[in-house]
Amino acid sequence: MITALEWLGLWVGVSLAAGLLIAVAGYRRNTLRRRAEESRRIDPPDGEPQD
């Protein structure tokens, strides 16, 4: 039989793990997007005039 305290601990652990995964996924997506924008700014594709 699982006690209420064990259920609470399990729920807190799962919630923390899910929150961490969501935070890491969002951080990586923003970092990749920012890196892509910076590389696009630094290295414009051929055909665009360079200063």
PDB file of C-alpha atoms in Angstrom:
ATOM      1  CA  MET A   1       0.000   0.000   0.000  1.00  0.00           C
ATOM      2  CA  ILE A   2       1.331   3.422  -0.959  1.00  0.00           C
ATOM      3  CA  THR A   3       0.975   6.073   1.708  1.00  0.00           C
ATOM      4  CA  ALA A   4      -0.125   9.643   1.068  1.00  0.00           C
ATOM      5  CA  LEU A   5       3.395  10.847   1.797  1.00  0.00           C
ATOM      6  CA  GLU A   6       4.835   8.537  -0.865  1.00  0.00           C
ATOM      7  CA  TRP A   7       2.218   9.728  -3.379  1.00  0.00           C
ATOM      8  CA  LEU A   8       3.131  13.334  -2.562  1.00  0.00           C
ATOM      9  CA  GLY A   9       6.838  12.631  -3.000  1.00  0.00           C
ATOM     10  CA  LEU A  10       6.226  10.853  -6.295  1.00  0.00           C
ATOM     11  CA  TRP A  11       4.046  13.718  -7.563  1.00  0.00           C
ATOM     12  CA  VAL A  12       6.645  16.326  -6.571  1.00  0.00           C
ATOM     13  CA  GLY A  13       9.441  14.334  -8.225  1.00  0.00           C
ATOM     14  CA  VAL A  14       7.519  13.867 -11.468  1.00  0.00           C
ATOM     15  CA  SER A  15       6.510  17.548 -11.503  1.00  0.00           C
ATOM     16  CA  LEU A  16      10.101  18.684 -10.995  1.00  0.00           C
ATOM     17  CA  ALA A  17      11.369  16.357 -13.714  1.00  0.00           C
ATOM     18  CA  ALA A  18       8.700  17.544 -16.169  1.00  0.00           C
ATOM     19  CA  GLY A  19       9.403  21.198 -15.380  1.00  0.00           C
ATOM     20  CA  LEU A  20      13.118  20.674 -15.853  1.00  0.00           C
ATOM     21  CA  LEU A  21      12.583  18.950 -19.209  1.00  0.00           C
ATOM     22  CA  ILE A  22      10.312  21.770 -20.408  1.00  0.00           C
ATOM     23  CA  ALA A  23      12.799  24.416 -19.239  1.00  0.00           C
ATOM     24  CA  VAL A  24      15.744  22.686 -20.937  1.00  0.00           C
ATOM     25  CA  ALA A  25      13.774  22.191 -24.164  1.00  0.00           C
ATOM     26  CA  GLY A  26      12.729  25.853 -24.244  1.00  0.00           C
ATOM     27  CA  TYR A  27      16.241  27.068 -23.434  1.00  0.00           C
ATOM     28  CA  ARG A  28      17.793  24.917 -26.173  1.00  0.00           C
ATOM     29  CA  ARG A  29      15.215  26.049 -28.735  1.00  0.00           C
ATOM     30  CA  ASN A  30      15.810  29.721 -27.918  1.00  0.00           C
ATOM     31  CA  THR A  31      19.589  29.223 -27.951  1.00  0.00           C
ATOM     32  CA  LEU A  32      19.497  27.468 -31.327  1.00  0.00           C
ATOM     33  CA  ARG A  33      17.239  30.170 -32.796  1.00  0.00           C
ATOM     34  CA  ARG A  34      19.492  32.956 -31.458  1.00  0.00           C
ATOM     35  CA  ARG A  35      22.602  31.203 -32.788  1.00  0.00           C
ATOM     36  CA  ALA A  36      20.971  30.799 -36.217  1.00  0.00           C
ATOM     37  CA  GLU A  37      20.033  34.495 -36.305  1.00  0.00           C
ATOM     38  CA  GLU A  38      23.566  35.522 -35.330  1.00  0.00           C
ATOM     39  CA  SER A  39      25.165  33.306 -37.973  1.00  0.00           C
ATOM     40  CA  ARG A  40      22.750  34.661 -40.568  1.00  0.00           C
ATOM     41  CA  ARG A  41      23.718  38.212 -39.591  1.00  0.00           C
ATOM     42  CA  ILE A  42      27.456  37.469 -39.612  1.00  0.00           C
ATOM     43  CA  ASP A  43      27.493  35.372 -42.816  1.00  0.00           C
ATOM     44  CA  PRO A  44      24.879  36.720 -45.234  1.00  0.00           C
ATOM     45  CA  PRO A  45      24.081  34.352 -48.098  1.00  0.00           C
ATOM     46  CA  ASP A  46      25.590  34.985 -51.528  1.00  0.00           C
ATOM     47  CA  GLY A  47      23.724  37.615 -53.483  1.00  0.00           C
ATOM     48  CA  GLU A  48      23.269  39.989 -50.562  1.00  0.00           C
ATOM     49  CA  PRO A  49      25.578  43.005 -50.569  1.00  0.00           C
ATOM     50  CA  GLN A  50      28.198  42.916 -47.857  1.00  0.00           C
ATOM     51  CA  ASP A  51      29.487  46.051 -46.150  1.00  0.00           C
TER      52      ASP A  51
END
